[in-house]
Coordinates of C-alpha atoms and ligand atoms in Angstrom, one line a residue:
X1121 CA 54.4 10.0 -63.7
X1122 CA 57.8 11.0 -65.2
X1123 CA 60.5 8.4 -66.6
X1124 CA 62.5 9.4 -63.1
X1125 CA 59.7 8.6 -61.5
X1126 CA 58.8 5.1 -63.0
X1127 CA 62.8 4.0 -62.0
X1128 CA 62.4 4.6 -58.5
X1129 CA 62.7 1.4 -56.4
X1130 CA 61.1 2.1 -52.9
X1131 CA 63.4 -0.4 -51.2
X1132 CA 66.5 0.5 -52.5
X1133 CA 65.9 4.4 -50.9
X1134 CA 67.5 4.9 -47.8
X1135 CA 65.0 5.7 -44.4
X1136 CA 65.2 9.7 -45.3
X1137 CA 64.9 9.8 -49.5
X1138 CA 61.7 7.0 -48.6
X1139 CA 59.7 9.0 -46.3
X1140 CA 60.7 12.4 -49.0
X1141 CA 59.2 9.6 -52.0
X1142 CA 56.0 8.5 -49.8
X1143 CA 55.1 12.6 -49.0
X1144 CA 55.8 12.6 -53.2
X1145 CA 53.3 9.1 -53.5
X1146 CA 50.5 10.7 -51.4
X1147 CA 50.6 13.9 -53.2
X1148 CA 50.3 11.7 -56.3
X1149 CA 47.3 9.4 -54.9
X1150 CA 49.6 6.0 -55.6
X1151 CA 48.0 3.9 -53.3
X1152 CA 50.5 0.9 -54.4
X1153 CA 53.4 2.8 -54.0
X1154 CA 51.8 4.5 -50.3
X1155 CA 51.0 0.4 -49.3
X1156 CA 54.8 -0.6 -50.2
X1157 CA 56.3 2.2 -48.7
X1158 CA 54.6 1.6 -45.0
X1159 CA 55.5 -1.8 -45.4
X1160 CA 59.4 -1.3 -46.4
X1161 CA 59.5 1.1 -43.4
X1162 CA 58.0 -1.2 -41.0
X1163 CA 60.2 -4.0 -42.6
X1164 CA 63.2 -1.4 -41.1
X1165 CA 61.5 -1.4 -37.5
X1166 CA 59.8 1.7 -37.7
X1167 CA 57.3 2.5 -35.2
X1168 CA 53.5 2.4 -36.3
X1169 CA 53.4 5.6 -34.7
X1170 CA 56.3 7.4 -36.5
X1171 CA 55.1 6.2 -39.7
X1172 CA 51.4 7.5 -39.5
X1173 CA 52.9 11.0 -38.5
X1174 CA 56.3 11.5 -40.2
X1175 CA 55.3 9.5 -43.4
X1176 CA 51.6 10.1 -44.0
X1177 CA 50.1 12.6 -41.9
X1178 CA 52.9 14.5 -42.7
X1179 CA 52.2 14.2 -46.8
X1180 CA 48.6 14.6 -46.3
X1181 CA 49.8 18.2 -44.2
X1182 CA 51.4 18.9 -48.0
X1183 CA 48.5 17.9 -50.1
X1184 CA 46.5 20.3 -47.8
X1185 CA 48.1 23.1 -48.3
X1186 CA 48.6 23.2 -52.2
X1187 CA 44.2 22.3 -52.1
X1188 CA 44.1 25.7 -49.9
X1189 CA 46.2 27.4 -52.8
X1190 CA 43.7 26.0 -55.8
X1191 CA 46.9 23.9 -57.0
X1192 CA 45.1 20.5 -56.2
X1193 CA 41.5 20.0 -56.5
X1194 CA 39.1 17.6 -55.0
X1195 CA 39.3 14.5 -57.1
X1196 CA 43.1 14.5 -56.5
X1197 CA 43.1 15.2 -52.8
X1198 CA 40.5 12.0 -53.0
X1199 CA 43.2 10.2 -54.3
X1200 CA 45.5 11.0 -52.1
X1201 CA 43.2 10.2 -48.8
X1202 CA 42.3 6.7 -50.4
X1203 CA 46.0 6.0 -50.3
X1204 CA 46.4 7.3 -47.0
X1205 CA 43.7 5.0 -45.5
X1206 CA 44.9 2.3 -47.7
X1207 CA 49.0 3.0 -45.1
X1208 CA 46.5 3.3 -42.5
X1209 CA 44.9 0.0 -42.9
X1210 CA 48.0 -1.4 -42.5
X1211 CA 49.3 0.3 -39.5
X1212 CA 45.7 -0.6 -37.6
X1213 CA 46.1 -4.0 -36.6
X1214 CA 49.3 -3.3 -35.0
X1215 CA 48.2 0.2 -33.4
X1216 CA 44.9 -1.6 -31.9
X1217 CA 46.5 -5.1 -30.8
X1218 CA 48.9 -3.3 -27.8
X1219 CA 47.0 -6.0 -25.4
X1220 CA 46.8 -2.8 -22.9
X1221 CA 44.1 -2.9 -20.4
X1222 CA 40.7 -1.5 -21.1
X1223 CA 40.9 2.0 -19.7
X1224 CA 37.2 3.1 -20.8
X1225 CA 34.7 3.3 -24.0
X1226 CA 34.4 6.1 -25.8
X1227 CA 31.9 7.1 -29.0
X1228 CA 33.2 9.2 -32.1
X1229 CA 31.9 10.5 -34.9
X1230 CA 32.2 13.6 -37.2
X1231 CA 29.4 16.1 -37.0
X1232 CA 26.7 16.9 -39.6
X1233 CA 27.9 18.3 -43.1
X1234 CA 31.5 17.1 -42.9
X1235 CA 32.5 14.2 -44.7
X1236 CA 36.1 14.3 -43.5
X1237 CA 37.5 11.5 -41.5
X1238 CA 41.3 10.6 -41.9
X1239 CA 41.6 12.5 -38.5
X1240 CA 38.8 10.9 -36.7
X1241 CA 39.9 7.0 -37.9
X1242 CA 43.6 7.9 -36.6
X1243 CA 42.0 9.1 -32.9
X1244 CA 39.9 5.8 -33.2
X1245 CA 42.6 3.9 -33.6
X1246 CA 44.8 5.3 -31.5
X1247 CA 42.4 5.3 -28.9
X1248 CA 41.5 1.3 -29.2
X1249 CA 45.5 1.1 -29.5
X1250 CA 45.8 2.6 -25.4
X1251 CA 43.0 0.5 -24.6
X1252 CA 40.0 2.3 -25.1
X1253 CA 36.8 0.5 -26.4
X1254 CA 35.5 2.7 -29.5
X1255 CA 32.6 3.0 -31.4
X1256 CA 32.9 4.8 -35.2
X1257 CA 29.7 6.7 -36.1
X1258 CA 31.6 7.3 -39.2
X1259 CA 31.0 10.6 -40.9
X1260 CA 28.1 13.2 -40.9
X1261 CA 26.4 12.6 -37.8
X1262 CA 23.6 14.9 -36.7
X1263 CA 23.4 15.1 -33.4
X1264 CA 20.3 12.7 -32.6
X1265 CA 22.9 9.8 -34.2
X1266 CA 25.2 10.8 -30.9
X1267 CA 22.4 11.0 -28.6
X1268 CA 21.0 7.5 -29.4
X1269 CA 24.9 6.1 -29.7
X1270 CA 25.5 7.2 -26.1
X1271 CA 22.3 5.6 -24.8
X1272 CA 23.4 2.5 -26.6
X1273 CA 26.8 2.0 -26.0
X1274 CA 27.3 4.3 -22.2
X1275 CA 30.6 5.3 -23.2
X1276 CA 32.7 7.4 -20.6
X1277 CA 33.8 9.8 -23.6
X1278 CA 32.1 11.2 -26.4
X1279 CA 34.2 12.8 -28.9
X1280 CA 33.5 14.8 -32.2
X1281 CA 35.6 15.6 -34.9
X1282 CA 35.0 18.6 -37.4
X1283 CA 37.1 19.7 -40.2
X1284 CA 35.3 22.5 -42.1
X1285 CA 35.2 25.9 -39.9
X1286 CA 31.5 25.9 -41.4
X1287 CA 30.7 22.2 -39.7
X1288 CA 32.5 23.0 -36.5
X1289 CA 29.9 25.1 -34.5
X1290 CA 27.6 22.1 -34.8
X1291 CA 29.5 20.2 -31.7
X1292 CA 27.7 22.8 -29.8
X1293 CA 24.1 22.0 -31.0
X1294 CA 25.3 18.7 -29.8
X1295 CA 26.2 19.7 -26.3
X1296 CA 23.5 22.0 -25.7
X1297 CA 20.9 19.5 -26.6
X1298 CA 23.1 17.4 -24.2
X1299 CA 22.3 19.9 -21.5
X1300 CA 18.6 19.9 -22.5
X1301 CA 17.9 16.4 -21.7
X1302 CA 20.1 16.7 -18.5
X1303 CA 23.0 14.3 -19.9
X1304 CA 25.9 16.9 -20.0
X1305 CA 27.9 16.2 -17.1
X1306 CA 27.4 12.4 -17.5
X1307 CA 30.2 11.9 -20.3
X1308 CA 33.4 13.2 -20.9
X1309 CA 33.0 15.3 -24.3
X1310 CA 36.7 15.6 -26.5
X1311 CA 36.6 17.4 -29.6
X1312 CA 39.0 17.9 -32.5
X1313 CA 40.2 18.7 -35.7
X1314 CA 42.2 21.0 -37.7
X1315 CA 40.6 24.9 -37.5
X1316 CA 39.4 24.2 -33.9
X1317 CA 41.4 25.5 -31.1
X1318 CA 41.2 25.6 -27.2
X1319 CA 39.5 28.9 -27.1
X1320 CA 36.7 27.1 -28.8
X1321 CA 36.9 24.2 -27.3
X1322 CA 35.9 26.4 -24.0
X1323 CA 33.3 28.3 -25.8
X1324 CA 31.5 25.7 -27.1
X1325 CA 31.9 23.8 -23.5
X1326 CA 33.8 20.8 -24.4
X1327 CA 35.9 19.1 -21.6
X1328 CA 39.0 19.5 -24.1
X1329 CA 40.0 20.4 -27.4
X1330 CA 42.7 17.8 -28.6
X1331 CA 45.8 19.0 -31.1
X1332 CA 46.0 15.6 -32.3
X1333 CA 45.6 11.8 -32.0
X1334 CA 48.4 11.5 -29.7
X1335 CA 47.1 14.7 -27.3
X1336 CA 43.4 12.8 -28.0
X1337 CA 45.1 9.5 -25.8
X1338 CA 46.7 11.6 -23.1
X1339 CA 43.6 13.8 -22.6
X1340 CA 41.4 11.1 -22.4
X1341 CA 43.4 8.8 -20.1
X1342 CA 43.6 12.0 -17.7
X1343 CA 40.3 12.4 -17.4
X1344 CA 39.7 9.0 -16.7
X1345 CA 41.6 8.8 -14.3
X1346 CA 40.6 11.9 -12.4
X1347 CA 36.7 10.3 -12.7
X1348 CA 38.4 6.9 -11.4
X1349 CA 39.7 9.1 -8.5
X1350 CA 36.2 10.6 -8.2
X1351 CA 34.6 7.2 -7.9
X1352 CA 37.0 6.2 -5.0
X1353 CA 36.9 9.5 -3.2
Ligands
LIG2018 CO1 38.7 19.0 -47.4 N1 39.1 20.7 -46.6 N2 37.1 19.6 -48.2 N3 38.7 17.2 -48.2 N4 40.5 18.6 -46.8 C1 40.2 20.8 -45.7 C2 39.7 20.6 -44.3 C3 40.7 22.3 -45.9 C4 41.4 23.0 -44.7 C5 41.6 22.4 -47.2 C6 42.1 23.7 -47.5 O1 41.4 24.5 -48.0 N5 43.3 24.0 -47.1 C7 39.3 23.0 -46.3 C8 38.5 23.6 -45.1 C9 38.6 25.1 -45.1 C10 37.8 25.6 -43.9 O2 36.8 25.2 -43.6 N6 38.4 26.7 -43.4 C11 38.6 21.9 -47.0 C12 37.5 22.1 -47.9 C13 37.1 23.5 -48.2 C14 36.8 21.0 -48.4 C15 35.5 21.0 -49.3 C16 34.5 22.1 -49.0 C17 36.1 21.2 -50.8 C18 35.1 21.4 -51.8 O3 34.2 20.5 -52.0 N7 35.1 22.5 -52.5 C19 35.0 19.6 -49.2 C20 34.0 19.5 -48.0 C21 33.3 18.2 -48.0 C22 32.5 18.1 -46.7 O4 33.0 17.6 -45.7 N8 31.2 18.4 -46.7 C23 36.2 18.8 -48.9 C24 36.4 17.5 -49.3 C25 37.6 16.8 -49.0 C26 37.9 15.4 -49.6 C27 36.6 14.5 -49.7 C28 38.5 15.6 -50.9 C29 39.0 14.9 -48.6 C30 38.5 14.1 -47.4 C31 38.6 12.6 -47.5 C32 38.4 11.9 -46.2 O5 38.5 12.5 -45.1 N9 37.9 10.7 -46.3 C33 39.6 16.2 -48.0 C34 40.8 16.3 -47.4 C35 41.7 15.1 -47.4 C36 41.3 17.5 -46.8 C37 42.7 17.9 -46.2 C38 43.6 18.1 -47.4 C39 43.3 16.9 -45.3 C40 42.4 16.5 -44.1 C41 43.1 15.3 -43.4 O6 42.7 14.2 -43.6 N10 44.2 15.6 -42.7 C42 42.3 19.2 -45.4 C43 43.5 20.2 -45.3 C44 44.0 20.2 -43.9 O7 43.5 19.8 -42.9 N11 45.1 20.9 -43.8 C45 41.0 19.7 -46.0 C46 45.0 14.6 -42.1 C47 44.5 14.2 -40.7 C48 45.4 13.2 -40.0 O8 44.5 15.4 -39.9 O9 42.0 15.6 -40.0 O10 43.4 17.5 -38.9 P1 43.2 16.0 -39.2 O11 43.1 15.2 -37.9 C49 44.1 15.4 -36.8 C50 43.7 16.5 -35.8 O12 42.9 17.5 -36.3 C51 43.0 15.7 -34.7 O13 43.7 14.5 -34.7 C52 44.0 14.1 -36.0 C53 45.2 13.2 -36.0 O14 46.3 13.7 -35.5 N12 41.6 15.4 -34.7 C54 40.9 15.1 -33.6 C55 40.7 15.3 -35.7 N13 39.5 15.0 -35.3 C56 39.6 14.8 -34.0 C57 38.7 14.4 -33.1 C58 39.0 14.3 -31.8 C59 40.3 14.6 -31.3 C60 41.3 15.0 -32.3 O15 38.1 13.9 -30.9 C61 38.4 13.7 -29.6

């Protein structure tokens, strides 16, 4: 960290130079800094929302693309996701706790050989936040860990979230093995994350590919309530 740097007092930085400093705090792993920055901008009356996406997705958005160009490497990009979650932590309570009805229960989990999960936790979230009951499989899930979750818990909506272009054709070992045992059409299957598209979502016979967490809530209420429609038809 520079002199500069070490005289920068977060609260004394007006809404714009903050969010600038925070992208700057998340490129530099300062979980501290990350932690006092959410809570200064939610001290302003900053939405939960508009934090997560202008202040900290939006840094972690930078901190990708300097990994893509060799500039960062892994223990640094570490860093910087440990302070994200740290902002996140902070924004869950008040994302979850909207008191909305339950709309429906969904499972989610990332697939086998991806440990990334900054995306998935914001969709979980997000999801619990519109009312949605969720169940985390966490990270790394092969796809008997999905099958036995949507025994367990009978969610209405499975979704899976791969980040690696390597990891993401495994959501379709897990809905083919869905369609062996005869479960397919049972649940509503969502899937996401950053090189997946629509095109793929299609090919790989998905309900939906969702953009992002927000897209993830809309989708999801939508098909809910066409199956609600269903029912009463
Ligand atoms: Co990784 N990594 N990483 N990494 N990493 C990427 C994905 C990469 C694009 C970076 C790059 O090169 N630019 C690249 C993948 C390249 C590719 O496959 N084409 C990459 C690589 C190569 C790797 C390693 C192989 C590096 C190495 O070891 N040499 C390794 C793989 C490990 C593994 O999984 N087996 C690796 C490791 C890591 C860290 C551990 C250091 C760390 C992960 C920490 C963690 O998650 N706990 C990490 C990180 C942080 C990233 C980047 C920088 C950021 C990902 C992130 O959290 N984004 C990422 C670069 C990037 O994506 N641009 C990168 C913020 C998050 C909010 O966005 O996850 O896209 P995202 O989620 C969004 C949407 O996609 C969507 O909604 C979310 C919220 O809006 N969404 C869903 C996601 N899941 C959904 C599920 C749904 C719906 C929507 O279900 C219904």
């Amino acid at each position: 960290m520079s002199d500069d740097e070490q005289d920068i007092v977060l609260s004394e930085l007006n809404d714009e130079e903050l969010v600038l400093q925070m992208h700057d705090d998340l490129y530099d792993g300062l979980k501290d800094e990350i932690v006092e920055g959410v809570e200064i901008l939610l001290e302003r009356g900053w939405t939960p929302y508009d934090i997560l996406t202008k202040a900290l997705v939006e840094g972690m958005r930078i901190v990708g693309i300097d990994f893509r160009d060799g500039i960062l490497f892994v223990p640094e990009v570490l860093l910087a996701a440990n302070s994200m979650k740290a902002g996140m932590a902070l924004l869950k309570p008040l994302l979850v706790e909207t008191g909305a009805p339950r709309l429906g229960r969904m499972v989610i989990g990332t697939v086998k050989g991806d440990i990334h999960d900054i995306g998935k936790n914001l969709v979980s979230m997000m999801m619990e936040g519109a009312g949605f009951e969720v169940t985390d499989l966490g990270i790394n899930n092969a796809v008997e860990a999905y099958i036995e979750a949507l025994a367990e818990h009978q969610p209405d909506i499975l979704g899976m979230s791969a980040l690696l272009t390597t990891t993401m054709p495994y959501m379709k070992v897990v809905i083919d093995t869905m369609k062996e045992q005869g479960i397919r059409d049972d649940y509503i299957v969502l899937v996401g994350g950053a090189p997946l598209n629509e095109e793929f979502g299609k090919a790989i016979g998905a309900d939906a590919y969702c953009r992002d967490a927000a897209v993830a809530v809309e989708t999801a209420k939508d098909f809910m309530s066409r199956k609600h429609n269903q029912l009463s038809a």
